[in-house]
Amino acid sequence: MKVVQIVLVALAASLALPSAAQTASDMQILADKVRADKKLVVAANMQLTDAEAKNFWPVYDAYQADLQKVNQQLGALIKNYANEYNKGAVSDETAKKLIGEMLAVEDAELKLKRSYVPRLQKVIPGVKVARYMQVENKIRAVIRYELAANIPLAQ
């Protein structure tokens, strides 16, 4: 479990780097490293047999690709909020729109999880599905914590 904590802290630290100081290629390198580190965390915690691994990793990769779409929605939401926040006070109308976008992102993530649980249950035992979802949720929690720490409250 110590490995998980170290990698999660490294993931969080890399996500907290100021994006303004990074070029597009730096951001791509960072994104690739985060994905690789995340896969290492998952692998270290899943304790998969060779047969399970053969079937699990393609589902994992598909989930990560679909999760990237949710991450892009979240990134767009954060960018929209930052643009509005930097203009000054956020209007009630804009706040309502942003809340709707936030709920849509959360709904999309939940819908994605629900759609992948049955796929995972076909390739690994239920306890390992639960473990994977726990690991995924912990990683997402670290990311959301870092985002929350760096996004100012609406004014």
mmCIF file of C-alpha atoms in Angstrom:
data_model
loop_
_atom_site.group_PDB
_atom_site.id
_atom_site.type_symbol
_atom_site.label_atom_id
_atom_site.label_comp_id
_atom_site.label_asym_id
_atom_site.label_seq_id
_atom_site.Cartn_x
_atom_site.Cartn_y
_atom_site.Cartn_z
ATOM 1 C CA MET A 1 0.000 0.000 0.000
ATOM 2 C CA LYS A 2 2.990 2.303 0.536
ATOM 3 C CA VAL A 3 3.692 2.250 -3.220
ATOM 4 C CA VAL A 4 0.151 3.436 -3.870
ATOM 5 C CA GLN A 5 0.558 6.393 -1.529
ATOM 6 C CA ILE A 6 3.857 7.431 -3.090
ATOM 7 C CA VAL A 7 2.529 7.219 -6.636
ATOM 8 C CA LEU A 8 -0.689 9.032 -5.714
ATOM 9 C CA VAL A 9 1.316 11.853 -4.178
ATOM 10 C CA ALA A 10 3.493 11.977 -7.301
ATOM 11 C CA LEU A 11 0.387 12.066 -9.480
ATOM 12 C CA ALA A 12 -1.102 14.853 -7.417
ATOM 13 C CA ALA A 13 2.118 16.837 -7.456
ATOM 14 C CA SER A 14 2.456 16.523 -11.203
ATOM 15 C CA LEU A 15 -1.126 17.659 -11.686
ATOM 16 C CA ALA A 16 -0.515 20.706 -9.528
ATOM 17 C CA LEU A 17 2.259 22.061 -11.738
ATOM 18 C CA PRO A 18 1.391 25.471 -13.154
ATOM 19 C CA SER A 19 0.072 24.844 -16.650
ATOM 20 C CA ALA A 20 1.031 28.314 -17.894
ATOM 21 C CA ALA A 21 4.707 27.407 -17.571
ATOM 22 C CA GLN A 22 4.348 24.267 -19.670
ATOM 23 C CA THR A 23 4.440 23.873 -23.414
ATOM 24 C CA ALA A 24 2.062 21.594 -25.316
ATOM 25 C CA SER A 25 4.767 18.918 -25.567
ATOM 26 C CA ASP A 26 5.487 19.221 -21.831
ATOM 27 C CA MET A 27 1.795 18.722 -21.134
ATOM 28 C CA GLN A 28 1.710 15.641 -23.388
ATOM 29 C CA ILE A 29 4.751 14.183 -21.622
ATOM 30 C CA LEU A 30 3.107 14.873 -18.262
ATOM 31 C CA ALA A 31 -0.178 13.301 -19.385
ATOM 32 C CA ASP A 32 1.662 10.198 -20.634
ATOM 33 C CA LYS A 33 3.576 9.913 -17.357
ATOM 34 C CA VAL A 34 0.415 10.267 -15.284
ATOM 35 C CA ARG A 35 -1.294 7.534 -17.335
ATOM 36 C CA ALA A 36 1.734 5.225 -16.979
ATOM 37 C CA ASP A 37 2.000 5.896 -13.242
ATOM 38 C CA LYS A 38 -1.710 5.286 -12.823
ATOM 39 C CA LYS A 39 -1.432 1.958 -14.619
ATOM 40 C CA LEU A 40 1.438 0.992 -12.285
ATOM 41 C CA VAL A 41 -0.713 1.830 -9.250
ATOM 42 C CA VAL A 42 -3.556 -0.269 -10.617
ATOM 43 C CA ALA A 43 -1.240 -3.176 -11.468
ATOM 44 C CA ALA A 44 0.372 -3.086 -8.022
ATOM 45 C CA ASN A 45 -3.008 -3.339 -6.340
ATOM 46 C CA MET A 46 -4.948 -5.745 -8.518
ATOM 47 C CA GLN A 47 -2.964 -8.955 -7.894
ATOM 48 C CA LEU A 48 -4.170 -10.376 -11.195
ATOM 49 C CA THR A 49 -3.382 -13.874 -12.398
ATOM 50 C CA ASP A 50 -1.935 -14.099 -15.893
ATOM 51 C CA ALA A 51 -5.316 -15.195 -17.263
ATOM 52 C CA GLU A 52 -7.120 -12.336 -15.482
ATOM 53 C CA ALA A 53 -4.536 -9.805 -16.651
ATOM 54 C CA LYS A 54 -4.920 -10.907 -20.263
ATOM 55 C CA ASN A 55 -8.638 -10.053 -20.106
ATOM 56 C CA PHE A 56 -8.519 -7.132 -17.664
ATOM 57 C CA TRP A 57 -6.041 -4.796 -19.373
ATOM 58 C CA PRO A 58 -7.999 -4.358 -22.625
ATOM 59 C CA VAL A 59 -11.088 -3.406 -20.582
ATOM 60 C CA TYR A 60 -8.951 -1.087 -18.444
ATOM 61 C CA ASP A 61 -7.523 0.599 -21.557
ATOM 62 C CA ALA A 62 -11.009 1.060 -23.033
ATOM 63 C CA TYR A 63 -12.239 2.527 -19.731
ATOM 64 C CA GLN A 64 -9.308 4.941 -19.602
ATOM 65 C CA ALA A 65 -9.995 6.069 -23.172
ATOM 66 C CA ASP A 66 -13.647 6.722 -22.305
ATOM 67 C CA LEU A 67 -12.632 8.361 -19.017
ATOM 68 C CA GLN A 68 -10.400 10.714 -20.999
ATOM 69 C CA LYS A 69 -13.539 12.074 -22.676
ATOM 70 C CA VAL A 70 -15.004 12.827 -19.231
ATOM 71 C CA ASN A 71 -11.693 14.437 -18.243
ATOM 72 C CA GLN A 72 -11.880 16.647 -21.328
ATOM 73 C CA GLN A 73 -15.393 17.729 -20.333
ATOM 74 C CA LEU A 74 -14.095 18.530 -16.853
ATOM 75 C CA GLY A 75 -11.176 20.459 -18.326
ATOM 76 C CA ALA A 76 -13.539 22.488 -20.505
ATOM 77 C CA LEU A 77 -15.715 23.231 -17.473
ATOM 78 C CA ILE A 78 -12.717 24.415 -15.471
ATOM 79 C CA LYS A 79 -11.545 26.559 -18.378
ATOM 80 C CA ASN A 80 -15.030 28.095 -18.733
ATOM 81 C CA TYR A 81 -15.141 28.818 -15.009
ATOM 82 C CA ALA A 82 -11.641 30.327 -15.043
ATOM 83 C CA ASN A 83 -12.584 32.604 -17.932
ATOM 84 C CA GLU A 84 -15.700 33.801 -16.125
ATOM 85 C CA TYR A 85 -13.919 34.137 -12.770
ATOM 86 C CA ASN A 86 -11.129 36.203 -14.337
ATOM 87 C CA LYS A 87 -13.698 38.655 -15.740
ATOM 88 C CA GLY A 88 -14.833 39.493 -12.205
ATOM 89 C CA ALA A 89 -17.959 38.518 -10.329
ATOM 90 C CA VAL A 90 -19.719 35.470 -11.812
ATOM 91 C CA SER A 91 -23.335 36.240 -12.690
ATOM 92 C CA ASP A 92 -26.202 34.090 -11.426
ATOM 93 C CA GLU A 93 -26.989 33.072 -15.002
ATOM 94 C CA THR A 94 -23.401 31.964 -15.621
ATOM 95 C CA ALA A 95 -23.282 30.181 -12.272
ATOM 96 C CA LYS A 96 -26.424 28.203 -13.165
ATOM 97 C CA LYS A 97 -24.900 27.256 -16.522
ATOM 98 C CA LEU A 98 -21.656 26.135 -14.864
ATOM 99 C CA ILE A 99 -23.573 24.107 -12.272
ATOM 100 C CA GLY A 100 -25.394 22.348 -15.081
ATOM 101 C CA GLU A 101 -22.085 21.581 -16.777
ATOM 102 C CA MET A 102 -20.629 20.298 -13.493
ATOM 103 C CA LEU A 103 -23.569 17.971 -12.934
ATOM 104 C CA ALA A 104 -23.316 16.739 -16.527
ATOM 105 C CA VAL A 105 -19.652 15.840 -15.969
ATOM 106 C CA GLU A 106 -20.474 14.004 -12.751
ATOM 107 C CA ASP A 107 -23.372 12.184 -14.453
ATOM 108 C CA ALA A 108 -21.111 11.184 -17.348
ATOM 109 C CA GLU A 109 -18.525 9.750 -14.962
ATOM 110 C CA LEU A 110 -21.130 7.791 -13.011
ATOM 111 C CA LYS A 111 -22.732 6.500 -16.219
ATOM 112 C CA LEU A 112 -19.291 5.404 -17.417
ATOM 113 C CA LYS A 113 -18.605 3.500 -14.192
ATOM 114 C CA ARG A 114 -21.995 1.793 -14.371
ATOM 115 C CA SER A 115 -21.383 0.738 -17.956
ATOM 116 C CA TYR A 116 -17.966 -0.779 -17.198
ATOM 117 C CA VAL A 117 -18.781 -2.755 -14.046
ATOM 118 C CA PRO A 118 -20.576 -5.513 -16.004
ATOM 119 C CA ARG A 119 -17.673 -5.646 -18.489
ATOM 120 C CA LEU A 120 -15.205 -5.988 -15.639
ATOM 121 C CA GLN A 121 -17.330 -8.657 -13.948
ATOM 122 C CA LYS A 122 -17.036 -10.763 -17.090
ATOM 123 C CA VAL A 123 -13.231 -10.814 -16.925
ATOM 124 C CA ILE A 124 -12.290 -10.712 -13.222
ATOM 125 C CA PRO A 125 -13.872 -11.853 -9.934
ATOM 126 C CA GLY A 126 -16.246 -9.490 -8.132
ATOM 127 C CA VAL A 127 -13.807 -8.725 -5.327
ATOM 128 C CA LYS A 128 -11.235 -7.595 -7.885
ATOM 129 C CA VAL A 129 -13.847 -5.459 -9.636
ATOM 130 C CA ALA A 130 -14.519 -3.821 -6.273
ATOM 131 C CA ARG A 131 -10.794 -3.385 -5.676
ATOM 132 C CA TYR A 132 -10.296 -1.810 -9.095
ATOM 133 C CA MET A 133 -13.172 0.599 -8.541
ATOM 134 C CA GLN A 134 -11.681 1.512 -5.143
ATOM 135 C CA VAL A 135 -8.256 2.202 -6.644
ATOM 136 C CA GLU A 136 -9.826 4.214 -9.458
ATOM 137 C CA ASN A 137 -11.907 6.204 -6.961
ATOM 138 C CA LYS A 138 -8.867 6.929 -4.786
ATOM 139 C CA ILE A 139 -6.912 8.221 -7.754
ATOM 140 C CA ARG A 140 -9.873 10.354 -8.866
ATOM 141 C CA ALA A 141 -10.212 11.677 -5.312
ATOM 142 C CA VAL A 142 -6.575 12.820 -5.289
ATOM 143 C CA ILE A 143 -7.053 14.544 -8.628
ATOM 144 C CA ARG A 144 -10.262 16.222 -7.480
ATOM 145 C CA TYR A 145 -8.582 17.303 -4.239
ATOM 146 C CA GLU A 146 -5.794 18.976 -6.208
ATOM 147 C CA LEU A 147 -8.334 20.673 -8.465
ATOM 148 C CA ALA A 148 -10.391 21.843 -5.489
ATOM 149 C CA ALA A 149 -7.295 23.224 -3.787
ATOM 150 C CA ASN A 150 -6.445 25.297 -6.856
ATOM 151 C CA ILE A 151 -9.859 26.496 -8.022
ATOM 152 C CA PRO A 152 -11.126 29.582 -6.194
ATOM 153 C CA LEU A 153 -14.708 29.841 -4.940
ATOM 154 C CA ALA A 154 -17.162 31.796 -7.073
ATOM 155 C CA GLN A 155 -17.579 35.470 -6.189
#
